[in-house]
Coordinates of C-alpha atoms and ligand atoms in Angstrom, one line a residue:
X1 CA 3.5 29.8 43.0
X2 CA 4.2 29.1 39.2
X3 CA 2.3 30.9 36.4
X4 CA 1.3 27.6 35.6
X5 CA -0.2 26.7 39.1
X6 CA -2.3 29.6 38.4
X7 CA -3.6 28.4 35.2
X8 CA -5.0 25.5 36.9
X9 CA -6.5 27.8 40.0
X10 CA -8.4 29.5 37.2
X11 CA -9.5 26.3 35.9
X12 CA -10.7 25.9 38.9
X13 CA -12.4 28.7 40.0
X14 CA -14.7 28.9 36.9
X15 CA -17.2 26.4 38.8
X16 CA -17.7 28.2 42.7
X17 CA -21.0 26.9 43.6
X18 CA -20.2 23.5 42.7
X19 CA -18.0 21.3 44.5
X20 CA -14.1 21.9 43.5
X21 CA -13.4 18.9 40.9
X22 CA -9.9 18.4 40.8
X23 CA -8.9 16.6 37.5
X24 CA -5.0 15.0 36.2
X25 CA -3.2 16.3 33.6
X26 CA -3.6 15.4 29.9
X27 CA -1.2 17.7 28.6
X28 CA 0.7 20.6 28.6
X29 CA 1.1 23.9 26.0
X30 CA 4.3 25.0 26.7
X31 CA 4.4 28.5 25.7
X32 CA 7.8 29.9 23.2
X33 CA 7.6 32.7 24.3
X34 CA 10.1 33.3 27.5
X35 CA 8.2 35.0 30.5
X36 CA 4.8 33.8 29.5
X37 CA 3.0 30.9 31.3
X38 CA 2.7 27.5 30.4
X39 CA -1.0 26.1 30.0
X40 CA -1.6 22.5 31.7
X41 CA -4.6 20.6 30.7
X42 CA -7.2 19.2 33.0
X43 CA -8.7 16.0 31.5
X44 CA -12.3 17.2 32.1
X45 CA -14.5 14.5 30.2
X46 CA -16.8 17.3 29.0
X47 CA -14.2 19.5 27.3
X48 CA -12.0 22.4 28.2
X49 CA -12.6 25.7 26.8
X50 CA -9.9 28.1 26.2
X51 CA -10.3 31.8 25.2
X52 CA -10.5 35.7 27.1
X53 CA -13.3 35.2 28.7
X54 CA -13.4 34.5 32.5
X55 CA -16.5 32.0 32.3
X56 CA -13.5 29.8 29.8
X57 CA -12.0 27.0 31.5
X58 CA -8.7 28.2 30.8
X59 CA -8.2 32.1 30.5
X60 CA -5.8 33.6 28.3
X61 CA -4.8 37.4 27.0
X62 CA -4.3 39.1 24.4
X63 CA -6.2 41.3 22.0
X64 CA -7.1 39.3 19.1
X65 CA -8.2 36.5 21.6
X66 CA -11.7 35.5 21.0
X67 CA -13.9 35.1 24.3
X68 CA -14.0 31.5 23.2
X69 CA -10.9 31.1 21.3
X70 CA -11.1 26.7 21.2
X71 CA -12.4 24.0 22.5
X72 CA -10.2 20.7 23.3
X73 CA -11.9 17.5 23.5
X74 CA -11.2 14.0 25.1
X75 CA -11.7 11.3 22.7
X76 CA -10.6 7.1 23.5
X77 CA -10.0 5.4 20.5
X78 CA -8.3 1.8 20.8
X79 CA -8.2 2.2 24.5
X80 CA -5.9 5.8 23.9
X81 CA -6.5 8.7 24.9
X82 CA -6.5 12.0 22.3
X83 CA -7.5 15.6 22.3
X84 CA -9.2 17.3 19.5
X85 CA -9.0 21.0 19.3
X86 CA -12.2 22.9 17.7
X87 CA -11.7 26.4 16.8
X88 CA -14.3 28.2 18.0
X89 CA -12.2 31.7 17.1
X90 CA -12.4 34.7 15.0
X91 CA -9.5 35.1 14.6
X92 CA -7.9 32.6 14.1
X93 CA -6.7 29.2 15.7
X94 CA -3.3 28.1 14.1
X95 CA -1.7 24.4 14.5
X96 CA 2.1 24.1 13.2
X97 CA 1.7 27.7 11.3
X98 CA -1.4 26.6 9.2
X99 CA -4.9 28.5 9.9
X100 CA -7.2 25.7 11.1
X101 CA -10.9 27.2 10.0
X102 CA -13.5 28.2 12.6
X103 CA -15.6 25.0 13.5
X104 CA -12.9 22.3 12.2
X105 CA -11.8 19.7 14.8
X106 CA -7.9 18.5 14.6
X107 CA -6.0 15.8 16.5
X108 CA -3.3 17.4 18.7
X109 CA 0.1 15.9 18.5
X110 CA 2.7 15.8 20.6
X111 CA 5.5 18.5 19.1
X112 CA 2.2 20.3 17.7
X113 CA 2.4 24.1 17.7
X114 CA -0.6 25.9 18.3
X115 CA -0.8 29.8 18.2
X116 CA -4.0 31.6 19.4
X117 CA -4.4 34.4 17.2
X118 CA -1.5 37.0 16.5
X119 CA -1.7 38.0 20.3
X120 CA -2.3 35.4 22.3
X121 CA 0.6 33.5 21.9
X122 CA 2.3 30.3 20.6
X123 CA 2.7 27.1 22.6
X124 CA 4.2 24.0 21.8
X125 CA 1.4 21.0 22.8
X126 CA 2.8 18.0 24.7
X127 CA 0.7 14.9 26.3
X128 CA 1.6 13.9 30.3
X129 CA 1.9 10.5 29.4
X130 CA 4.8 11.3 26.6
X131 CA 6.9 12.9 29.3
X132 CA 6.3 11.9 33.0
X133 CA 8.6 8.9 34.1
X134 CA 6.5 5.8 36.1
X135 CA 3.4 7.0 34.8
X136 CA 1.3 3.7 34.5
X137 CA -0.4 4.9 31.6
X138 CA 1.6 4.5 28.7
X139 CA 1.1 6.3 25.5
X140 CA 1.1 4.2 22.7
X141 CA 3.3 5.4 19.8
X142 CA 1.6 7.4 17.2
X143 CA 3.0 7.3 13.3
X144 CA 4.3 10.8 14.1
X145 CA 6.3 9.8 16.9
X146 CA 8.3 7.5 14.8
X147 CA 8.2 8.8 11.6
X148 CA 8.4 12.2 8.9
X149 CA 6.3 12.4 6.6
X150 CA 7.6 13.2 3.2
X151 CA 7.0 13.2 -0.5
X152 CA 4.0 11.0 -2.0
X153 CA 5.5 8.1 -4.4
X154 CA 1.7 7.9 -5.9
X155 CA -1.8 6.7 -5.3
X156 CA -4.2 3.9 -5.7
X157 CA -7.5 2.6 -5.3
X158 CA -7.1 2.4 -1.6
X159 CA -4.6 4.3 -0.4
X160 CA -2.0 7.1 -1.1
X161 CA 1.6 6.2 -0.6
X162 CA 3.9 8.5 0.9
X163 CA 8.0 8.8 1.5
X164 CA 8.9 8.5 4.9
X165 CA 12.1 8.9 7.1
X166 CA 12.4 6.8 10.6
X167 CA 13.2 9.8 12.9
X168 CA 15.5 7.4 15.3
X169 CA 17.6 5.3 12.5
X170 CA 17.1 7.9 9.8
X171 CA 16.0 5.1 7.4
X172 CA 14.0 6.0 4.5
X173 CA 10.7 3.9 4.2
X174 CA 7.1 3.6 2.2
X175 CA 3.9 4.6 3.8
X176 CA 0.8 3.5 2.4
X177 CA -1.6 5.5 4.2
X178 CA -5.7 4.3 3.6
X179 CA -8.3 6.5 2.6
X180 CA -10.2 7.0 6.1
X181 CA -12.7 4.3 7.6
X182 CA -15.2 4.2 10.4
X183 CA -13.0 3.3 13.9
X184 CA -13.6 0.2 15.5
X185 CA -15.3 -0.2 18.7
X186 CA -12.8 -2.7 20.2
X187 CA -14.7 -5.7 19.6
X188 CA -14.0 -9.6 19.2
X189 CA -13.2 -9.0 14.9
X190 CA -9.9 -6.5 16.5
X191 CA -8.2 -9.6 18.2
X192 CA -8.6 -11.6 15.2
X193 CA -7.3 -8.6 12.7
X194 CA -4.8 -8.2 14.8
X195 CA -3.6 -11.9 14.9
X196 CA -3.8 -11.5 11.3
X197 CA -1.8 -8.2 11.0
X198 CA 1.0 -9.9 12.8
X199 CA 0.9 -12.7 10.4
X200 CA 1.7 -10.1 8.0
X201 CA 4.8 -8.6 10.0
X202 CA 6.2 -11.7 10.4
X203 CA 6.8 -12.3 6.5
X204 CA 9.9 -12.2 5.5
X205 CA 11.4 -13.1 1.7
X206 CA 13.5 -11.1 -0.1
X207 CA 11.1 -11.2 -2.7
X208 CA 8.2 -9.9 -0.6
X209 CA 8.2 -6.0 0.0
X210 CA 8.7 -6.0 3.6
X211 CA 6.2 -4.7 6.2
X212 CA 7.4 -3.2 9.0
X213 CA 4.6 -1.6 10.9
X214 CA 0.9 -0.4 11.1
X215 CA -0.6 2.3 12.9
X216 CA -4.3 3.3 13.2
X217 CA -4.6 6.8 14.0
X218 CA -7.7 8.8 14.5
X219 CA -8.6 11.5 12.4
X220 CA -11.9 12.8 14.2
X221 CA -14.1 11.0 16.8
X222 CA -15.4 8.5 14.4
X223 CA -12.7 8.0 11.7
X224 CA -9.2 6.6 11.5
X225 CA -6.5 6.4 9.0
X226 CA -4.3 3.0 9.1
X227 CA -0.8 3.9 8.4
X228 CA 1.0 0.9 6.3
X229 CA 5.0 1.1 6.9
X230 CA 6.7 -0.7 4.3
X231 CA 10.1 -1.1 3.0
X232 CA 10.9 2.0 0.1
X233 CA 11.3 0.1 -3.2
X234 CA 13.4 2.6 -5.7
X235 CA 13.0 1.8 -8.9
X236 CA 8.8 1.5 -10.1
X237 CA 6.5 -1.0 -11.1
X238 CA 7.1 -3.8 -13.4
X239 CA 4.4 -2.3 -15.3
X240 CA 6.7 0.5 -16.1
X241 CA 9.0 -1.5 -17.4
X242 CA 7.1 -3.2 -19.9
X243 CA 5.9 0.2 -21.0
X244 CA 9.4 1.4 -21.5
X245 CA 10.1 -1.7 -23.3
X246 CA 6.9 -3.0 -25.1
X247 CA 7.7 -6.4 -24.3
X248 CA 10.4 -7.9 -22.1
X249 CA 12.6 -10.6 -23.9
X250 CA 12.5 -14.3 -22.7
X251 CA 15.8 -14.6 -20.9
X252 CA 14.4 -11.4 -18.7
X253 CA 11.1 -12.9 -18.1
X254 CA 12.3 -15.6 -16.9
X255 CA 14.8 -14.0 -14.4
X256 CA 12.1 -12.3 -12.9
X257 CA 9.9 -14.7 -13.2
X258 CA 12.4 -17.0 -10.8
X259 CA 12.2 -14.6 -8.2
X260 CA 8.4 -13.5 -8.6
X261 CA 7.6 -17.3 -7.9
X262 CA 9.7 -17.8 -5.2
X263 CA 7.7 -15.2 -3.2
X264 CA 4.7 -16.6 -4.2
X265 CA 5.4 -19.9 -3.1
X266 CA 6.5 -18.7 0.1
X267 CA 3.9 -16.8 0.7
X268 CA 1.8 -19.9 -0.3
X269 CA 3.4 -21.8 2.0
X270 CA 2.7 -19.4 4.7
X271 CA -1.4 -19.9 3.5
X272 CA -1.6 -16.2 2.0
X273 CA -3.4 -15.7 -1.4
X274 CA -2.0 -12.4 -2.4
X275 CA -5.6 -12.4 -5.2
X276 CA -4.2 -9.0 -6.9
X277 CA -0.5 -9.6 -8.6
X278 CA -0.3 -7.7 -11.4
X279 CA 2.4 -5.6 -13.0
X280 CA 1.5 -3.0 -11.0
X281 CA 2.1 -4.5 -7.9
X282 CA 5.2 -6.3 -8.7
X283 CA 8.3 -3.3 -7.4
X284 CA 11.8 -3.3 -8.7
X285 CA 15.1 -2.0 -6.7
X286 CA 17.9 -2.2 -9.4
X287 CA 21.7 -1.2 -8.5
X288 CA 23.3 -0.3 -11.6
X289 CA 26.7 -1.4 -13.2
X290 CA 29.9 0.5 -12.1
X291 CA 31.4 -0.7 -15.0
X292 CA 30.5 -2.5 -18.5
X293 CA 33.3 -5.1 -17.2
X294 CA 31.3 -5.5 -14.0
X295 CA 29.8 -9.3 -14.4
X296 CA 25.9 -9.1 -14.2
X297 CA 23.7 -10.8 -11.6
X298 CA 21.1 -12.1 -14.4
X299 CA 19.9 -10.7 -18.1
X300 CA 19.5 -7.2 -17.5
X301 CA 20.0 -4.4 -19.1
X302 CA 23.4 -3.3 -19.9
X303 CA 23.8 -0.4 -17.7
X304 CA 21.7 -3.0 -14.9
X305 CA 23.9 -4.9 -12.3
X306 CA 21.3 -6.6 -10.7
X307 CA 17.0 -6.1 -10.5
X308 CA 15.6 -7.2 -7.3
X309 CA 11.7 -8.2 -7.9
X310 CA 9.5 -7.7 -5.2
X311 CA 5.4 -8.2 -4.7
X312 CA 3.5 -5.7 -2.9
X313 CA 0.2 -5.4 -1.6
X314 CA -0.3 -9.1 -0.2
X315 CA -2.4 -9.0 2.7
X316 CA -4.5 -5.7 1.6
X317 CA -8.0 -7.1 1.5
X318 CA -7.0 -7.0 5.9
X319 CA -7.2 -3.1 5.6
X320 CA -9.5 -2.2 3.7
X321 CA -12.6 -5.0 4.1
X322 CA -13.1 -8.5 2.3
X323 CA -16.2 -6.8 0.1
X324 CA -14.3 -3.8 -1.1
X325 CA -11.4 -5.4 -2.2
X326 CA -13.3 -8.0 -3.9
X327 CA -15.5 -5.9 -5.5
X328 CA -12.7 -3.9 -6.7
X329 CA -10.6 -7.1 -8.3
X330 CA -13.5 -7.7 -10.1
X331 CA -14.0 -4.1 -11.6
X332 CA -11.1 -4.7 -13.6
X333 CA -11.1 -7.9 -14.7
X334 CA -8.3 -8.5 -16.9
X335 CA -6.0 -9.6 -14.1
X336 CA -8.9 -11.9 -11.8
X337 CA -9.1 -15.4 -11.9
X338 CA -12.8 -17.1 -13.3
X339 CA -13.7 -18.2 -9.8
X340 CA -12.9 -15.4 -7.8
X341 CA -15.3 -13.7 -11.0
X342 CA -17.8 -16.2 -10.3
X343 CA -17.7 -15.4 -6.7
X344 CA -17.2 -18.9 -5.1
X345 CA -15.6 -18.4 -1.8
X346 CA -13.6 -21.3 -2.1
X347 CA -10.7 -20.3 -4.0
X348 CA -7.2 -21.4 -3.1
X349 CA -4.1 -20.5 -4.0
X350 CA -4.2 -21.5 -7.1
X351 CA -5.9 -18.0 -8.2
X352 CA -2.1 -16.8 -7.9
X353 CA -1.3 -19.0 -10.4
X354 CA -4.0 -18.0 -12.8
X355 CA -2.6 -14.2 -12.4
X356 CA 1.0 -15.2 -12.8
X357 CA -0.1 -16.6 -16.2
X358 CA -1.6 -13.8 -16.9
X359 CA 1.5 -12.1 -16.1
X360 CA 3.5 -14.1 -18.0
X361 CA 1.5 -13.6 -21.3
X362 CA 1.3 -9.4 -20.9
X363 CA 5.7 -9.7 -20.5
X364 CA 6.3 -11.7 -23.2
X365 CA 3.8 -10.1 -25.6
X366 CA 3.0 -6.8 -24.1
X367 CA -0.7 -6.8 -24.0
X368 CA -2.7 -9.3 -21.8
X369 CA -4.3 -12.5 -23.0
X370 CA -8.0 -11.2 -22.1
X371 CA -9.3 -7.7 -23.0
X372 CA -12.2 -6.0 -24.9
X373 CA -10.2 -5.4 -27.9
X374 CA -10.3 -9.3 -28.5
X375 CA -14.3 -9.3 -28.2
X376 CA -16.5 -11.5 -29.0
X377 CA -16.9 -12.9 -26.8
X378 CA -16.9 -10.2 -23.8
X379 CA -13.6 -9.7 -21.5
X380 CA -15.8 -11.5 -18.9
X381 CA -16.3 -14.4 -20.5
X382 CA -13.1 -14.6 -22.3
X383 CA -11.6 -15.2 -18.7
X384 CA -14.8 -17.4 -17.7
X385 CA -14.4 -19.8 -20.6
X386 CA -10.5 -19.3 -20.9
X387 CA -10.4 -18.3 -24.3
X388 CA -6.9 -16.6 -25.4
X389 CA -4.6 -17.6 -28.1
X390 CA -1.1 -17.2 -28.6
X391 CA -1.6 -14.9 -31.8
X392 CA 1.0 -14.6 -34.2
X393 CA 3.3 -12.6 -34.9
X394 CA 3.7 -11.6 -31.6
X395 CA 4.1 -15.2 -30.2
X396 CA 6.1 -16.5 -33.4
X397 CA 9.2 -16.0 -31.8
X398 CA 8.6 -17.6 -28.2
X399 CA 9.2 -21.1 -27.3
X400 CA 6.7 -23.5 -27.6
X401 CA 8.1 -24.3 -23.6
X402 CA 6.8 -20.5 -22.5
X403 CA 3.5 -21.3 -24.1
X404 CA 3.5 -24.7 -22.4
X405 CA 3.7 -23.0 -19.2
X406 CA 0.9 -20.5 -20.0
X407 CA -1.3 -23.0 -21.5
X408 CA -1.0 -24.5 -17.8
X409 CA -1.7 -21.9 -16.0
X410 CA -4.6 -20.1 -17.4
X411 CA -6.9 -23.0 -16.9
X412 CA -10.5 -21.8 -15.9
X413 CA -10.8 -25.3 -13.5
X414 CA -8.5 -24.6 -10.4
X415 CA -7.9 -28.7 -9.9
X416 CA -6.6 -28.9 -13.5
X417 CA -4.2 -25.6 -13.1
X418 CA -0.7 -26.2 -12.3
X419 CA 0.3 -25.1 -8.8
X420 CA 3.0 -23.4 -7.3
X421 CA 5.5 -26.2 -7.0
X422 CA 4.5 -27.4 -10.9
X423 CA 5.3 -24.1 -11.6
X424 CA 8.3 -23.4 -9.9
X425 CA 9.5 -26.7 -11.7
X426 CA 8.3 -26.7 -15.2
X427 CA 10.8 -26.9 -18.1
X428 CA 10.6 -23.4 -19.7
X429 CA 13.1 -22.5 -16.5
X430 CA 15.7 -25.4 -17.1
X431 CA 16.1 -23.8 -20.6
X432 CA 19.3 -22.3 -20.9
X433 CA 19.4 -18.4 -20.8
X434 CA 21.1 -18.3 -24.2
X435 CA 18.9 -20.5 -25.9
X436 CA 15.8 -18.4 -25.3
X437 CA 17.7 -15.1 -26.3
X438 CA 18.4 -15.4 -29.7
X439 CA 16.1 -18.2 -30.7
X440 CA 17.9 -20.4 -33.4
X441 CA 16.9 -23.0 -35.7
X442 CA 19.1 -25.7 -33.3
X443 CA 17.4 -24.4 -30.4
X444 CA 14.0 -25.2 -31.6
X445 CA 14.9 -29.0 -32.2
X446 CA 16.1 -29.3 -28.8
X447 CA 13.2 -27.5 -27.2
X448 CA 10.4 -29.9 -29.5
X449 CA 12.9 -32.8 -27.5
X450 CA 12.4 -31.0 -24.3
X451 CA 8.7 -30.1 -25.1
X452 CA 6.5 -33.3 -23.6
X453 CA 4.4 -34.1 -26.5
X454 CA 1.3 -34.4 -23.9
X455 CA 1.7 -30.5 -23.2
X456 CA 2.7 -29.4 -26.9
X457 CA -1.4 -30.2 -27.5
X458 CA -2.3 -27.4 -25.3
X459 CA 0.0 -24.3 -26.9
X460 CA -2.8 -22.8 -29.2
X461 CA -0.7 -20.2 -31.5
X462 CA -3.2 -18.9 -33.9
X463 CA -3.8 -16.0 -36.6
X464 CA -5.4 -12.8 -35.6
X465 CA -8.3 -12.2 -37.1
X466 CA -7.7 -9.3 -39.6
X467 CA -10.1 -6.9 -37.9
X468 CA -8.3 -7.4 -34.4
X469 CA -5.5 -5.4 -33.0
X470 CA -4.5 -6.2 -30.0
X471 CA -3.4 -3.1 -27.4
X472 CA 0.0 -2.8 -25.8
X473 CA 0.3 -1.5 -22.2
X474 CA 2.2 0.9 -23.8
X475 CA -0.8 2.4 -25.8
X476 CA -3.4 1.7 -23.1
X477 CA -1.2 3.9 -20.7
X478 CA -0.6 6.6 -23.3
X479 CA -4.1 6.6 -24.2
X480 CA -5.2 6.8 -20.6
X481 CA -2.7 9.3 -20.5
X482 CA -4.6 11.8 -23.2
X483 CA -7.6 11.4 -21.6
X484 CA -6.9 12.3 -18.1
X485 CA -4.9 9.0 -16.5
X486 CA -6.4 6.3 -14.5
X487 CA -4.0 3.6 -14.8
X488 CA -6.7 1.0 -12.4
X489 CA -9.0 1.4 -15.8
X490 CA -5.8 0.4 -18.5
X491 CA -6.6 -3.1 -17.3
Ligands
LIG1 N1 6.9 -0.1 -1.0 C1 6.9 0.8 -2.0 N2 8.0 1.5 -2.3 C2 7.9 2.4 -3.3 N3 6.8 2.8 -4.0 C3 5.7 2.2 -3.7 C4 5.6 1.2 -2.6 N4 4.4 0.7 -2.5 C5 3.7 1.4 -3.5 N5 4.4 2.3 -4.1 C6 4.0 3.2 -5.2 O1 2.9 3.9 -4.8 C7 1.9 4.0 -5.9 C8 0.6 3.6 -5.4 O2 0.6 2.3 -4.9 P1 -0.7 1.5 -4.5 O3 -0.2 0.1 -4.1 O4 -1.5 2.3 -3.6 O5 -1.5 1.4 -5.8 P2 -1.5 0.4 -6.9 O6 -1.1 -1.0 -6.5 O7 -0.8 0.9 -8.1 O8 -3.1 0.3 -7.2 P3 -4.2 -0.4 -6.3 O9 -3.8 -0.4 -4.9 O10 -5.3 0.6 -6.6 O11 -4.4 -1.7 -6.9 C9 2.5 3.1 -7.0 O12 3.0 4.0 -8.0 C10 3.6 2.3 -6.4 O13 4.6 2.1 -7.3

């Protein structure tokens, strides 16, 4: 009879005067050590107790052991099965080297190590269902299965986002992983989520970060943690870049621009309202020049071969609840449209459109069109009754065509805002590249001819008022930066 067999006899014979309950196998702890037993594990739905102590469901040796060394508990959570493991020890319950804590519950994993004290041995935890063939109880993939977890790329209001490496193709990816919510309880709201969620996977533009997968694991018997697999984007935040730069030219606006819109529309066209682009959430992957001879992809910088732009976070209001990302848009207003302020829960699509213009003014200038610093009136009502100018001498040397655009974009009424297609179309993007860089007196006259005089009416270029300084990204973020950074407060 195996040592293991044994294991289970004791299991066993901790109840005599009731009736023998024989119960499958959940796992196994498959012990390092050679010579010493394996431990299976019974799933018992009331808990299995391991430790020294003969009364323990499962008995183990050693000095150190405590009588009750841990307790491992059955938990379902989205119809799976999991075992916690509480240390109940005094000396210690370790899982993969690190000293769990007397009273804390953690998830076991498969490929988990977990040592019981300095004496009582180290196993290495593995569920049934991972490793018996024709089981019909299939264990559904877990993030760790897949994936290693590696260095964190930053954080945000929602989520922290960590490296991560695909353990079977090696690739490297992004993981978003959310701040931990209440688990579901399998109700009708899952099915529609997860229609939703699939939505999501099924986008597909080159200039849409791509989502690969999503995991919810549990964390404890009423949390979970929702995993967010998404293609590794190397090269920051648009934001960034204007910060390096204090202001993008035209000609590089505009190439971004191009490709910013063309994920928009698609995702337009696929009826998602992304509600939150901003320079933050616009990613950049640029493959630099081998060579100054090597002909450039667009108007990049000179040691720049090409800059892929593409927007993150579409979709997020699906992981983290309607209200709280709502009420988190609206927190920092500078980048929300006046009628998702005004909370009317018929916006469409056009609130993208709003926030592009938005976008457009902070790259071309380098601060945004609505902030504090230009009170009275408030940053509120700045957006509500779309008051902005174009003030000079920041605006002096952009086309009237780029303030044509904006002039149709931040309009507070959504039926009077240009759409997507509008957009994609308008004038400022037929201009020729080297026009708009070096702007020259010829240039002008043939932008005034391009110019429709019916839109020339709506560019408002204006004096600042001599008490009114206008902040750049650049010294929001360095100010943020001296007192502690919080880079969701800079705008
Ligand atoms: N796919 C990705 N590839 C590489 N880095 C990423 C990716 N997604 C996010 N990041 C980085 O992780 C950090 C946090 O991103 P996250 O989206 O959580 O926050 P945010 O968009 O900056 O703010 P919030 O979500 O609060 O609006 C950012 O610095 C971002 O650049």
């Amino acid at each position: 009879m195996s040592l293991s067999r044994k294991r289970i006899l004791s299991f066993s014979e901790n109840a005599p005067k009731r009736q023998v309950r024989r119960y499958e196998n959940i796992a196994r702890l498959y012990s390092t050590r050679s010579g010493q037993s394996h431990i299976v594990i019974p799933r018992k739905p009331t808990g299995v107790v391991i430790g020294r102590s003969s009364l323990c469901d499962i008995k183990i040796v050693g000095s150190d052991v405590s009588s009750k060394h841990c307790q491992l508990t059955l938990t379902i959570n989205n119809s799976q099965e999991h075992l916690y493991i509480t240390d109940l020890s005094s000396n210690g319950l370790y899982i993969n080297d690190e000293l769990c804590g007397k009273g804390t519950n953690t998830l076991l994993k498969s490929g988990d190590k977990v040592g019981f004290a300095k004496t009582g041995g180290q196993f290495i935890f593995r569920y049934s269902f991972d490793e018996e063939e024709g089981t019909v109880k299939t264990h559904k993939r877990t993030f760790f299965d897949d994936y290693i977890l590696g260095n964190q790329l930053g954080s945000g209001h929602y989520a922290v986002v960590k490296e991560a490496r695909d353990r079977t193709t090696g690739d490297i990816v992004a993981v978003k992983v959310f701040h931990p919510n209440k688990s579901s309880n399998g109700d009708t709201n899952d099915a529609k989520l997860q229609q939703e969620m699939n939505l999501l996977l099924s986008i597909n533009h080159p200039n849409i970060v791509k989502f690969i997968s999503h995991y919810i694991e549990p964390l404890n018997q009423n949390t979970v943690s929702t995993y967010l697999v998404l293609e590794k984007m190397n090269n920051g935040e648009l934001f960034q870049r204007i910060v390096n730069k204090l202001k993008l030219r035209q000609d590089e606006t505009k190439a971004i621009f191009k490709q910013l819109l063309s994920g928009v529309h698609y995702l337009h066209e696929n009826n998602i309202i992304h509600r939150d682009i901003k320079p933050e959430n616009i990613l950049l992957d640029v493959t630099p020049r081998t060579s100054l001879n090597e002909k450039q992809t667009g108007p990049w910088d000179d040691h720049e071969y090409d800059v892929k732009v593409k927007i993150a976070d579409f979709g997020l209001a699906k992981f983290i609840g309607e209200l709280k990302f709502t009420n988190t848009l609206c927190g920092t207003p500078a980048y929300v449209a006046p009628e998702i302020l005004l909370n009317d829960r018929n916006y469409s699509t056009k609130v993208d459109l709003w926030l592009a213009g938005v976008l457009l003014y902070v790259c071309l200038c380098g601060f945004p069109p609505f902030s504090d610093e230009l009170a009275p009136p408030n940053m509120k009502d700045q957006i509500l009754q779309g008051k902005y100018a174009f003030y000079s001498p920041y605006w002096d040397d952009i086309s009237d065509s780029a303030l044509d655009l904006i002039s149709n974009l931040l309009v507070v009424d959504a039926r009077d805002r240009f759409d997507i297609v509008r957009t994609c179309h308008h004038f400022w993007f037929g201009e020729a590249d080297q026009q708009v860089r070096a702007v020259s007196d010829t240039e002008e006259q043939d932008m005034e001819e391009d110019v429709p005089s019916q839109s020339s009416s709506q560019v408002k270029r204006q004096v600042l008022r001599s008490n009114t300084q206008p902040m750049t990204l650049k010294e929001r973020f360095t100010s943020e930066l001296n007192f502690g950074y919080d880079r969701s407060s800079i705008l």
